[in-house]
Coordinates of C-alpha atoms in Angstrom, one line a residue:
M233 CA 71.0 113.3 110.8
N234 CA 69.7 116.3 112.7
T235 CA 73.1 116.6 114.4
F236 CA 74.9 116.4 111.1
L237 CA 72.7 119.1 109.6
R238 CA 73.2 121.4 112.6
W239 CA 77.0 121.1 112.3
M240 CA 76.9 121.8 108.6
V241 CA 74.6 124.8 108.9
A242 CA 76.8 126.2 111.7
G243 CA 80.0 125.7 109.7
L244 CA 78.5 127.3 106.6
C245 CA 77.2 130.3 108.6
L246 CA 80.5 130.9 110.3
G247 CA 82.3 130.7 106.9
W248 CA 79.7 133.0 105.2
M249 CA 80.0 135.5 108.1
G250 CA 83.8 135.6 107.8
V251 CA 83.7 136.1 104.0
S252 CA 80.9 138.6 104.0
Y253 CA 82.4 140.7 106.8
S254 CA 85.7 140.6 105.0
A255 CA 84.1 142.4 102.0
L256 CA 82.5 145.0 104.2
A257 CA 85.6 145.6 106.4
Q258 CA 88.0 146.1 103.6
G259 CA 85.8 148.7 101.9
G260 CA 88.2 149.3 99.0
Q261 CA 91.3 149.3 101.3
E262 CA 94.4 147.4 100.4
P263 CA 94.4 143.9 101.9
V264 CA 96.6 143.5 104.9
S265 CA 99.3 140.8 104.8
L266 CA 99.2 138.4 107.8
S267 CA 102.2 136.4 109.0
V268 CA 102.5 132.9 107.9
V269 CA 101.5 130.2 110.4
T270 CA 103.2 126.8 110.2
V271 CA 100.8 124.1 111.5
R272 CA 103.4 122.1 113.4
G273 CA 101.1 119.9 115.3
Y274 CA 100.2 117.7 112.3
A275 CA 103.6 117.1 110.7
A276 CA 104.6 113.9 112.4
E277 CA 106.7 112.9 109.4
R278 CA 109.1 115.9 110.0
F279 CA 110.7 113.9 112.8
L280 CA 110.8 110.5 111.0
A281 CA 114.1 110.9 109.1
G282 CA 115.3 107.7 107.6
Q283 CA 111.9 106.1 107.4
K284 CA 109.7 105.6 104.4
V285 CA 106.8 108.0 104.1
Q286 CA 104.5 107.9 101.0
P287 CA 102.2 110.9 100.3
L288 CA 99.3 110.2 98.0
D289 CA 98.9 113.0 95.4
S290 CA 95.7 115.0 94.8
A291 CA 95.0 113.3 91.4
T292 CA 94.9 109.9 93.1
L293 CA 92.7 111.1 95.9
A294 CA 90.3 112.6 93.4
Q295 CA 89.9 109.3 91.6
F296 CA 88.9 107.6 94.8
R297 CA 86.7 110.4 96.0
Y298 CA 83.6 108.2 96.4
Q299 CA 85.4 105.1 97.8
S300 CA 86.7 104.1 101.2
L301 CA 90.3 104.2 102.3
T302 CA 90.4 100.5 101.8
D303 CA 90.3 100.7 98.0
L304 CA 92.7 103.6 97.8
L305 CA 95.4 102.0 100.0
A306 CA 95.1 98.5 98.5
L307 CA 95.8 99.7 95.0
N308 CA 98.5 102.2 95.8
T309 CA 100.5 100.7 98.7
P310 CA 101.6 97.3 99.9
M311 CA 99.1 97.3 102.7
L312 CA 96.9 94.1 102.8
F313 CA 93.3 94.2 103.7
K314 CA 91.1 91.5 105.1
N315 CA 87.9 92.7 103.4
Y316 CA 84.5 91.1 103.6
G317 CA 83.0 93.1 100.7
P318 CA 81.7 96.6 99.8
G319 CA 80.8 98.4 103.0
Q320 CA 81.8 95.5 105.2
L321 CA 84.6 95.2 107.8
A322 CA 88.0 95.9 106.4
T323 CA 91.1 95.4 108.6
V324 CA 94.7 95.9 107.6
S325 CA 98.0 94.0 107.7
F326 CA 101.0 96.3 107.3
R327 CA 104.5 94.9 106.8
G328 CA 103.4 91.5 108.1
T329 CA 101.8 92.7 111.3
S330 CA 98.2 92.4 112.5
A331 CA 95.2 94.7 112.3
N332 CA 95.9 96.4 115.6
H333 CA 99.5 97.2 114.7
T334 CA 98.7 100.2 112.4
A335 CA 98.0 103.6 113.9
V336 CA 95.5 105.8 112.2
L337 CA 96.1 109.5 112.9
W338 CA 93.5 112.2 112.3
N339 CA 95.2 115.6 112.4
G340 CA 97.9 114.2 114.6
V341 CA 95.7 112.1 117.1
N342 CA 95.4 108.3 117.1
I343 CA 91.7 107.4 116.4
N344 CA 92.1 103.6 116.7
Q345 CA 89.1 102.3 118.7
P346 CA 90.4 101.5 122.3
M347 CA 88.1 98.5 122.7
T348 CA 89.4 96.6 119.6
G349 CA 92.6 98.5 119.1
L350 CA 92.0 98.9 115.3
T351 CA 90.2 100.9 112.7
D352 CA 87.6 99.6 110.2
F353 CA 88.9 101.2 107.0
S354 CA 85.6 100.7 105.2
T355 CA 84.2 103.5 107.4
I356 CA 86.8 106.1 106.4
P357 CA 85.9 108.0 103.2
V358 CA 88.6 109.5 101.0
A359 CA 86.5 112.7 100.6
G360 CA 87.0 115.3 103.3
F361 CA 90.8 115.0 103.8
D362 CA 93.2 117.4 102.2
Q363 CA 96.3 115.3 102.6
L364 CA 96.9 111.6 103.1
S365 CA 100.3 110.0 103.8
V366 CA 101.4 106.4 104.7
Q367 CA 104.3 106.0 107.1
Y368 CA 106.1 102.7 107.0
G369 CA 107.5 100.8 110.0
S370 CA 107.6 101.6 113.7
A371 CA 106.9 105.2 114.7
A372 CA 106.1 104.7 118.4
S373 CA 108.6 107.4 119.4
V374 CA 106.6 110.0 117.5
V375 CA 103.1 108.4 117.4
G376 CA 102.9 106.3 120.6
S377 CA 101.0 103.0 121.0
D378 CA 99.9 100.9 118.0
A379 CA 102.4 102.2 115.4
V380 CA 104.2 98.9 115.1
G381 CA 103.8 98.1 111.4
G382 CA 103.1 101.6 110.3
S383 CA 100.8 104.6 110.4
V384 CA 98.2 106.2 108.2
L385 CA 98.1 110.0 108.5
L386 CA 94.9 111.9 107.6
K387 CA 95.2 115.7 107.6
T388 CA 93.0 118.7 106.9
T389 CA 94.7 122.1 106.2
P390 CA 93.4 125.6 105.9
D391 CA 93.6 127.7 102.8
F392 CA 94.1 131.4 103.5
R393 CA 95.3 132.3 100.0
Q394 CA 92.0 133.7 98.6
N395 CA 88.7 135.0 99.9
G396 CA 85.3 133.6 98.8
L397 CA 83.0 130.6 99.0
T398 CA 83.4 127.4 96.9
F399 CA 80.5 124.9 96.9
F400 CA 80.8 121.3 95.7
A401 CA 78.5 118.3 95.4
G402 CA 78.7 115.0 93.7
H403 CA 77.1 111.6 93.3
Q404 CA 78.2 108.1 92.2
Q405 CA 75.9 105.4 91.0
G406 CA 77.2 101.8 90.8
S407 CA 76.3 98.2 90.2
F408 CA 74.2 96.2 92.7
L409 CA 72.1 99.4 93.6
N410 CA 75.1 101.0 95.4
R411 CA 75.4 104.7 95.5
Q412 CA 77.4 107.4 97.3
S413 CA 76.8 111.2 97.6
Q414 CA 78.7 114.1 99.1
A415 CA 78.3 117.9 99.3
G416 CA 80.0 120.8 101.1
A417 CA 81.8 124.1 100.9
R418 CA 85.1 125.7 101.4
Y419 CA 85.3 129.3 102.6
S420 CA 87.9 131.8 103.6
G421 CA 87.9 135.5 104.3
R422 CA 89.2 138.4 106.4
P423 CA 86.7 139.6 109.1
G424 CA 88.7 142.8 109.7
N425 CA 92.4 143.8 109.2
Q426 CA 93.6 141.6 112.0
W427 CA 92.0 138.3 111.3
Q428 CA 91.7 135.6 108.7
V429 CA 89.1 132.7 108.6
S430 CA 89.3 129.5 106.6
G431 CA 87.1 126.4 106.8
K432 CA 85.5 123.5 105.2
T433 CA 82.3 121.6 105.7
V434 CA 81.7 118.2 104.1
I435 CA 78.6 115.9 104.5
Y436 CA 78.6 112.5 102.9
G437 CA 76.5 109.4 102.7
S438 CA 76.2 106.1 101.0
Q439 CA 73.8 103.2 100.5
L440 CA 75.5 100.0 99.6
T441 CA 72.6 97.6 99.0
N442 CA 74.9 94.9 97.4
R443 CA 72.0 93.4 95.5
Y444 CA 74.0 90.8 93.6
P445 CA 72.4 89.0 90.7
Y446 CA 74.0 85.8 91.9
S447 CA 74.4 84.1 95.4
E448 CA 77.7 82.3 94.7
R449 CA 80.6 82.4 92.4
K450 CA 82.2 79.1 91.3
Y451 CA 80.9 77.4 94.5
Y452 CA 82.0 80.2 96.8
Y453 CA 79.2 82.0 98.7
L454 CA 78.6 85.8 98.4
E455 CA 77.2 87.0 101.7
P456 CA 74.2 89.4 101.1
T457 CA 74.6 92.6 103.1
E458 CA 73.3 96.1 103.3
T459 CA 75.3 99.1 104.6
R460 CA 74.3 102.7 105.2
Q461 CA 77.0 105.2 105.9
R462 CA 76.8 108.9 106.6
G463 CA 79.1 111.4 108.1
L464 CA 80.1 115.0 108.5
L465 CA 83.5 116.7 108.7
Q466 CA 83.8 120.3 109.9
D467 CA 87.1 122.3 110.0
L468 CA 87.4 125.9 111.0
Y469 CA 90.7 127.9 111.3
V470 CA 91.1 131.4 112.6
R471 CA 94.4 133.3 112.8
N472 CA 95.6 136.8 113.4
R473 CA 98.4 138.9 112.0
Q474 CA 100.7 138.0 115.0
G475 CA 100.6 134.3 113.9
R476 CA 98.3 133.0 116.6
Q477 CA 95.9 130.4 115.3
F478 CA 92.9 128.6 116.7
S479 CA 91.2 125.7 115.0
V480 CA 88.2 123.4 115.6
N481 CA 87.9 120.0 113.8
A482 CA 84.9 117.8 114.1
W483 CA 84.1 114.4 112.5
L484 CA 80.9 112.6 113.0
T485 CA 80.2 109.1 111.5
D486 CA 77.4 106.6 111.5
N487 CA 77.9 103.1 109.9
D488 CA 75.0 100.7 109.9
L489 CA 75.8 97.2 108.5
V490 CA 73.3 94.3 108.2
Q491 CA 74.4 90.9 107.2
A492 CA 71.9 88.4 105.7
P493 CA 69.1 91.0 105.9
A494 CA 66.5 88.6 104.4
D495 CA 67.1 86.0 107.1
S496 CA 65.0 87.1 110.2
I497 CA 66.7 84.5 112.4
G498 CA 70.4 84.5 111.2
R499 CA 70.7 88.2 110.3
E500 CA 73.2 90.3 112.2
R501 CA 73.4 94.1 112.6
T502 CA 76.5 96.1 113.6
R503 CA 76.1 99.8 114.0
T504 CA 79.1 102.0 114.9
Q505 CA 78.9 105.7 115.6
N506 CA 81.9 107.9 116.2
Y507 CA 82.0 111.5 117.5
R508 CA 85.3 113.3 117.3
L509 CA 85.8 116.9 118.3
M510 CA 89.2 118.6 118.7
G511 CA 90.3 122.2 119.4
T512 CA 93.9 123.5 118.8
Y513 CA 95.6 126.7 119.7
E514 CA 99.1 127.7 118.4
A515 CA 101.2 130.6 119.3
N516 CA 104.9 131.3 119.7
H517 CA 105.9 127.8 118.7
T518 CA 103.6 126.3 121.4
T519 CA 100.7 124.1 120.6
V520 CA 97.9 123.3 123.0
R521 CA 95.3 120.7 121.9
A522 CA 92.2 119.2 123.6
G523 CA 89.8 116.6 122.3
W524 CA 86.7 114.5 123.0
F525 CA 86.1 111.2 121.3
R526 CA 83.1 108.9 121.6
D527 CA 82.8 105.4 120.1
V528 CA 79.4 103.7 120.2
L529 CA 78.9 100.1 119.0
D530 CA 75.6 98.2 119.0
Y531 CA 75.4 94.6 117.9
A532 CA 72.3 92.4 117.5
K533 CA 71.5 89.0 115.9
G534 CA 68.0 88.0 114.8
D535 CA 66.0 90.4 116.9
F536 CA 67.4 94.0 116.5
T537 CA 65.2 95.6 119.3
H538 CA 67.6 94.9 122.2
P539 CA 71.2 95.1 120.9
S540 CA 74.4 94.6 122.9
H541 CA 75.6 98.1 123.7
S542 CA 79.2 99.5 124.0
L543 CA 80.1 103.1 124.8
M544 CA 83.6 104.5 125.0
D545 CA 84.5 108.1 125.9
R546 CA 88.0 109.5 125.7
L547 CA 89.2 112.9 126.8
M548 CA 92.7 114.0 125.8
T549 CA 94.9 117.0 126.0
R550 CA 98.4 117.7 124.6
V551 CA 100.9 120.5 125.1
E552 CA 104.1 120.8 123.1
H553 CA 106.7 123.4 122.3
E554 CA 109.2 123.6 119.6
R555 CA 112.3 125.7 119.5
G556 CA 115.5 126.1 117.6
L557 CA 118.6 125.1 119.6
M558 CA 121.1 126.1 116.9
P559 CA 121.1 126.6 113.1
G560 CA 119.5 123.5 111.6
L561 CA 118.7 121.9 114.9
S562 CA 115.2 122.0 116.4
L563 CA 113.6 120.3 119.4
R564 CA 110.0 119.6 120.1
A565 CA 109.1 118.5 123.6
G566 CA 105.6 117.6 124.7
A567 CA 103.2 115.8 127.0
E568 CA 99.8 114.1 126.4
A569 CA 97.3 112.8 128.8
S570 CA 94.1 110.8 128.1
H571 CA 91.2 109.6 130.3
Y572 CA 89.2 106.6 129.1
R573 CA 85.7 105.7 130.4
T574 CA 83.9 102.7 128.9
Q575 CA 80.8 100.6 129.6
V576 CA 80.5 97.4 127.5
D577 CA 77.9 94.6 127.9
G578 CA 80.7 92.1 127.2
Y579 CA 82.6 93.4 130.2
G580 CA 79.8 92.4 132.5
G581 CA 78.2 95.9 132.6
Q582 CA 80.9 97.4 134.8
V583 CA 82.3 100.8 134.1
I584 CA 86.0 100.7 133.2
Q585 CA 88.2 103.7 133.6
E586 CA 91.9 104.2 133.0
N587 CA 94.4 106.9 132.3
R588 CA 97.2 107.1 129.8
A589 CA 100.0 109.6 129.3
D590 CA 103.1 110.2 127.2
L591 CA 106.2 112.3 127.6
Y592 CA 108.3 112.8 124.5
A593 CA 111.2 114.8 123.0
L594 CA 111.7 114.9 119.3
T595 CA 114.8 116.4 117.6
R596 CA 115.6 117.1 114.0
Y597 CA 118.9 118.3 112.5
Q598 CA 119.1 119.4 108.8
G599 CA 122.5 120.2 107.2
P600 CA 123.6 120.7 103.6
R601 CA 123.4 116.9 103.0
W602 CA 122.3 115.4 106.3
L603 CA 118.9 115.0 107.8
V604 CA 118.9 113.3 111.3
S605 CA 116.2 112.8 113.9
A606 CA 116.6 111.4 117.4
N607 CA 113.4 110.8 119.4
L608 CA 112.5 109.7 122.9
R609 CA 109.1 108.7 124.3
Q610 CA 107.9 107.2 127.6
G611 CA 104.3 106.0 127.8
F612 CA 102.3 105.4 130.9
A613 CA 99.1 103.4 131.4
T614 CA 97.0 102.4 134.3
G615 CA 98.2 99.0 135.5
Y616 CA 100.9 98.7 132.9
R617 CA 104.5 99.6 132.6
A618 CA 104.9 100.8 129.0
P619 CA 108.4 100.3 127.5
F620 CA 110.7 103.2 126.8
T621 CA 110.7 103.8 123.0
P622 CA 113.6 105.7 121.5
S623 CA 114.4 106.0 117.8
L624 CA 117.2 107.2 115.6
G625 CA 117.1 107.9 111.9
G626 CA 119.1 109.6 109.2
E627 CA 119.3 110.5 105.5
Y628 CA 122.3 111.5 103.5
Q629 CA 122.4 112.8 99.9
L630 CA 125.0 110.7 98.2
I631 CA 124.6 112.5 95.0
R632 CA 123.1 116.0 94.6
Q633 CA 123.3 117.3 91.1
T634 CA 121.2 119.7 89.1
T635 CA 119.5 116.8 87.2
W636 CA 119.1 114.1 89.8
Q637 CA 119.6 113.1 93.5
L638 CA 120.4 109.9 95.2
T639 CA 119.7 109.6 99.0
A640 CA 120.6 106.9 101.5
K641 CA 118.4 106.4 104.6
G642 CA 118.1 104.3 107.6
S643 CA 116.5 104.1 111.0
V644 CA 116.1 102.0 114.1
G645 CA 113.5 102.3 116.8
R646 CA 111.5 100.5 119.5
S647 CA 107.7 100.2 119.4
Y648 CA 104.9 99.0 121.7
R649 CA 101.2 98.3 121.9
V650 CA 99.1 98.6 125.1
P651 CA 96.6 95.7 125.2
T652 CA 93.1 96.6 124.1
L653 CA 90.1 96.9 126.5
N654 CA 88.6 93.7 125.0
E655 CA 91.8 91.8 125.5
R656 CA 91.8 92.7 129.2
Y657 CA 88.2 92.9 130.3
W658 CA 86.0 90.6 128.2
I659 CA 84.1 88.2 130.4
N660 CA 85.9 84.9 130.9
L661 CA 88.2 85.5 127.8
G662 CA 89.9 88.7 128.8
N663 CA 93.2 88.7 130.6
P664 CA 94.1 91.7 132.9
D665 CA 97.6 90.3 133.3
L666 CA 98.6 90.7 129.7
K667 CA 102.0 92.4 129.0
P668 CA 102.3 95.2 126.4
E669 CA 103.7 94.1 123.1
Q670 CA 107.3 95.3 122.4
G671 CA 109.0 95.6 119.0
L672 CA 112.3 96.6 117.5
N673 CA 112.3 97.8 113.9
A674 CA 115.3 98.5 111.7
E675 CA 115.2 99.6 108.1
A676 CA 117.5 101.0 105.4
G677 CA 117.0 102.1 101.8
L678 CA 118.0 104.2 98.8
S679 CA 115.8 106.7 96.9
A680 CA 116.6 108.5 93.6
R681 CA 114.7 111.1 91.7
T682 CA 115.2 113.4 88.8
T683 CA 115.1 117.1 89.4
T684 CA 114.8 118.3 85.8
A685 CA 111.8 119.9 84.3
K686 CA 109.6 118.4 81.5
P687 CA 109.3 116.1 79.6
W688 CA 110.5 113.3 82.1
Q689 CA 110.0 113.0 85.8
L690 CA 111.5 109.8 87.4
A691 CA 111.6 108.5 90.9
T692 CA 112.4 105.2 92.6
E693 CA 113.0 103.8 96.1
L694 CA 114.2 100.5 97.5
T695 CA 113.7 99.6 101.2
T696 CA 114.5 96.6 103.4
Y697 CA 113.3 96.2 107.0
R698 CA 113.3 93.8 109.9
N699 CA 110.8 94.1 112.7
R700 CA 110.7 91.7 115.8
V701 CA 107.7 91.9 118.1
K702 CA 107.7 90.1 121.5
D703 CA 104.7 89.2 123.7
W704 CA 102.4 89.2 120.7
T705 CA 98.9 88.6 122.0
Y706 CA 96.8 85.7 120.8
W707 CA 93.3 84.4 121.4
N708 CA 94.3 80.9 122.4
P709 CA 91.9 78.3 121.0
T710 CA 93.2 75.6 123.4
R711 CA 92.1 77.8 126.3
N712 CA 88.6 78.4 124.8
Y713 CA 90.0 81.5 123.1
R714 CA 91.3 83.2 126.2
V715 CA 93.7 85.9 125.2
E716 CA 97.4 85.4 126.2
N717 CA 100.9 86.6 125.3
L718 CA 101.8 83.6 123.3
Q719 CA 104.0 84.6 120.4
E720 CA 107.1 86.2 119.2
V721 CA 106.9 87.3 115.5
L722 CA 109.6 88.4 113.1
A723 CA 108.6 90.4 110.1
R724 CA 111.1 91.2 107.4
G725 CA 110.9 92.2 103.8
V726 CA 111.9 94.3 100.8
E727 CA 109.8 97.0 99.2
W728 CA 110.4 98.7 95.8
N729 CA 108.5 101.4 94.1
G730 CA 109.1 103.6 91.1
S731 CA 107.3 106.1 88.9
A732 CA 107.8 107.8 85.5
T733 CA 105.9 110.6 84.0
Y734 CA 106.3 112.0 80.4
T735 CA 104.7 115.3 79.3
Q736 CA 104.7 116.7 75.8
G737 CA 102.3 119.5 74.8
H738 CA 98.7 118.6 75.7
W739 CA 99.7 114.9 76.2
Q740 CA 100.9 113.3 79.4
A741 CA 101.5 109.6 80.3
G742 CA 102.6 108.0 83.5
L743 CA 103.5 104.7 85.2
R744 CA 103.7 103.9 88.9
A745 CA 104.7 100.4 90.1
A746 CA 105.4 98.9 93.5
Y747 CA 106.4 95.4 94.8
A748 CA 106.8 94.0 98.3
W749 CA 108.2 90.8 99.6
T750 CA 106.9 90.1 103.1
R751 CA 108.1 87.2 105.2
S752 CA 106.3 87.2 108.6
T753 CA 106.8 84.2 110.8
Q754 CA 106.4 83.0 114.4
E755 CA 109.8 82.6 115.8
R756 CA 108.9 81.6 119.3
V757 CA 105.7 80.4 121.1
Y758 CA 105.1 80.3 124.8
D759 CA 103.0 77.2 124.8
V760 CA 103.9 73.6 123.8
Y761 CA 100.7 73.3 121.7
A762 CA 102.0 75.6 119.0
Q763 CA 105.5 74.3 118.4
D764 CA 104.4 73.1 114.9
V765 CA 103.7 76.6 113.7
V766 CA 107.2 78.0 114.4
G767 CA 108.7 79.4 111.2
K768 CA 105.4 79.4 109.4
Q769 CA 104.0 82.4 107.5
L770 CA 101.4 84.3 109.4
V771 CA 97.8 83.9 108.2
Y772 CA 96.4 86.4 105.6
V773 CA 99.9 87.7 104.8
P774 CA 100.9 86.9 101.1
L775 CA 104.6 86.5 100.4
H776 CA 104.5 88.7 97.3
T777 CA 102.3 91.7 96.5
A778 CA 102.5 94.2 93.6
N779 CA 100.5 97.0 92.2
L780 CA 100.7 98.9 89.0
S781 CA 99.0 102.1 87.8
A782 CA 99.4 103.5 84.3
F783 CA 97.6 106.5 82.7
I784 CA 97.5 108.5 79.6
K785 CA 96.0 112.0 79.5
R786 CA 95.1 114.6 76.9
R787 CA 94.1 118.0 78.1
Q788 CA 91.5 117.3 80.7
T789 CA 90.7 113.7 79.8
R790 CA 92.5 110.8 81.6
L791 CA 92.4 107.0 81.2
T792 CA 93.9 105.0 84.0
V793 CA 94.5 101.3 84.5
Q794 CA 95.1 99.9 88.0
T795 CA 96.3 96.4 88.7
L796 CA 96.8 94.6 92.1
L797 CA 98.5 91.2 92.5
N798 CA 98.5 89.1 95.6
T799 CA 100.0 85.7 95.9
K800 CA 98.3 83.0 98.0
Q801 CA 97.4 83.7 101.6
Y802 CA 97.5 81.0 104.3
I803 CA 94.4 80.8 106.4
T804 CA 95.7 78.2 108.9
F805 CA 98.7 78.7 111.2
D806 CA 100.2 75.4 110.0
N807 CA 100.1 76.7 106.4
I808 CA 98.2 73.7 105.2
Q809 CA 95.2 75.7 103.8
A810 CA 95.4 78.9 101.7
L811 CA 93.4 81.3 99.6
P812 CA 94.5 81.3 95.9
A813 CA 96.5 84.1 94.3
Y814 CA 94.7 86.6 92.2
T815 CA 95.2 89.6 89.9
L816 CA 92.6 92.4 90.0
T817 CA 92.4 95.1 87.3
N818 CA 90.3 98.3 87.3
L819 CA 89.8 100.8 84.5
L820 CA 88.9 104.5 85.0
L821 CA 88.1 107.2 82.5
N822 CA 87.5 110.7 83.7
T823 CA 87.2 114.1 82.1
Q824 CA 86.9 117.7 83.4
W825 CA 85.2 120.7 81.9
Q826 CA 84.5 124.3 83.0
W827 CA 81.7 126.7 82.2
K828 CA 82.1 130.2 83.8
A829 CA 82.4 129.6 87.6
V830 CA 81.3 125.9 87.4
R831 CA 83.8 123.1 87.0
G832 CA 82.6 119.5 86.5
Q833 CA 84.2 116.1 86.5
V834 CA 82.7 112.9 85.1
Q835 CA 84.3 109.6 85.9
A836 CA 83.3 106.1 84.6
Q837 CA 85.0 103.0 86.1
I838 CA 85.0 99.3 85.6
N839 CA 86.1 97.3 88.6
N840 CA 87.4 93.7 88.3
V841 CA 87.6 94.1 84.5
F842 CA 88.3 90.4 83.9
D843 CA 85.7 89.1 86.3
V844 CA 88.2 87.4 88.5
L845 CA 87.2 85.2 91.3
Y846 CA 89.1 86.3 94.4
L847 CA 88.7 85.9 98.2
N848 CA 90.0 88.0 101.0
V849 CA 88.6 85.8 103.7
R850 CA 87.7 82.2 103.9
R851 CA 84.6 81.0 102.1
N852 CA 83.5 84.5 101.2
A853 CA 83.9 85.5 97.5
M854 CA 84.2 89.2 96.4
P855 CA 81.9 90.5 93.7
G856 CA 82.7 90.1 90.0
R857 CA 82.9 92.7 87.3
N858 CA 81.0 95.9 88.3
Y859 CA 80.6 99.4 87.1
A860 CA 80.2 103.0 88.5
L861 CA 79.5 106.4 87.1
S862 CA 80.1 109.6 89.0
L863 CA 79.7 113.3 88.7
F864 CA 81.3 116.0 90.7
L865 CA 80.6 119.8 90.5
T866 CA 82.4 122.7 92.0
V867 CA 81.1 126.3 92.0
N868 CA 83.4 129.2 93.0
T869 CA 81.5 132.4 94.0
N870 CA 84.7 134.5 93.9
K871 CA 85.0 135.9 90.4
N872 CA 88.7 136.5 90.7
A873 CA 89.5 133.0 91.9
K874 CA 90.9 130.3 89.8
L875 CA 89.4 126.9 90.1

């Protein structure tokens, strides 16, 4: 906690210095206009023409301010989560793939844990990120390893538009003695006529006691747990009038989970800590980035005094340059290198080191109706020959009228995943001879939207895809769970989403719906034991999923209904046993008010309105109907600013 507080105080001091010096330096002079800087390093989706990319709007992010990324994505995308409960491990299945086939990018850098190859989405808060987008399908040519099923893009952005300090703080109190809090500040200013400063500091914490009034629901056990989470995000951007920009981004997290805390013998404790620090310099269309990432994991059962300890350090650097080759055509070429150093008790205590690198060239052409991207990437890893991963995608406006547009899109690209450190080095079970997984993804779709003003805004999109992944790794139970390349998986599906918004006077109403049909099967196995699972649906991948969000708003008060539907999920590879289908409904009511420089927002929510029994994992029920009440306050110290 002391480290978190030092970072927060340092960030606030730097921001205050920039804002205060700005007022002194201007001294009544006219403000000096600085050239606009385009932060090119974070915009991976610019080179993903033909692929589906779904940005989440600010109103949706605000509703989930006190929740993890799990809840936000489950209710607004077709991503499936294997979730053990509030504050517990939550892993994703995206387009019929497994948990380590989704890349999570923080300001353009993959933050999946190298030991496990995945991200625990319960540890990522919605608060602290300015933009969040979901990229569907393979994006290895742009992202690199892990982006087989899709990617989640977390971004922070500077705001140089106005000077001043804005403070914010909030708290949520929920059922089962669960609570979350957050506080921070945004700041921007001009320390002199040549420079601008913008930054944000966020500190957050939660205590999820999960004190359920029942130990089981309809004969299904509810596992008692306690989770404490805390973290800090610090972003600082400095630019001059020539367009050069330097930024520092830091993200520190501490997640402490205890299962069965009252059982002194059977209790388990998993504590994960993440330290992420990154610096970026941009000038003359060139971006240079360097980062340090540390992942710490401690696990203990029964006696917590001597936990199993895992430490992973990663040093990375990236250099890329973008230039225009001709009108409408741009090229971004770059290189990235990373050094990994890890020491894990499960690896026998030995220090494991390896190097990885990538060379890539991304192109984008935009014409009156066409948008095309052609990308090339070659990855390198110690002891492995990573496959070459090109991609090609395009979009064409079939209809472009003043009232509405219809666009056809399509893409094809290769993907890969380098085996995780656990898969290679775990004592007796790891396999250093594993091959990298390789995939080929193709998709096509149509999107339409209205371009008229009020009262109606309409949009819809239909996408179909086919993704074949070879050398899929598998912890083989017939070999005492030794990991091997044992499968070839074919995932294909259809996705549809649509939205409609109506505005009239002080009233507004909206509806957003999405549906996904996902068929993900093993097409080939490399061991005779598994012939009976060929053609069977993968475990924990429902065939049908749908979500619906409807709202009605008057002035600053908004009522929202959110519904999630999942059909049955098989829990055995032979598809004999399955978890039942369920429909989950949440209700949210929020209102905003303003008094002078203070803006407040109060939100009340009911989760699982109909008290449905549902399971995300075998023999572990999720909680029933529960409630939460939250308050969020913003104070703007700049009298001329608009909140």
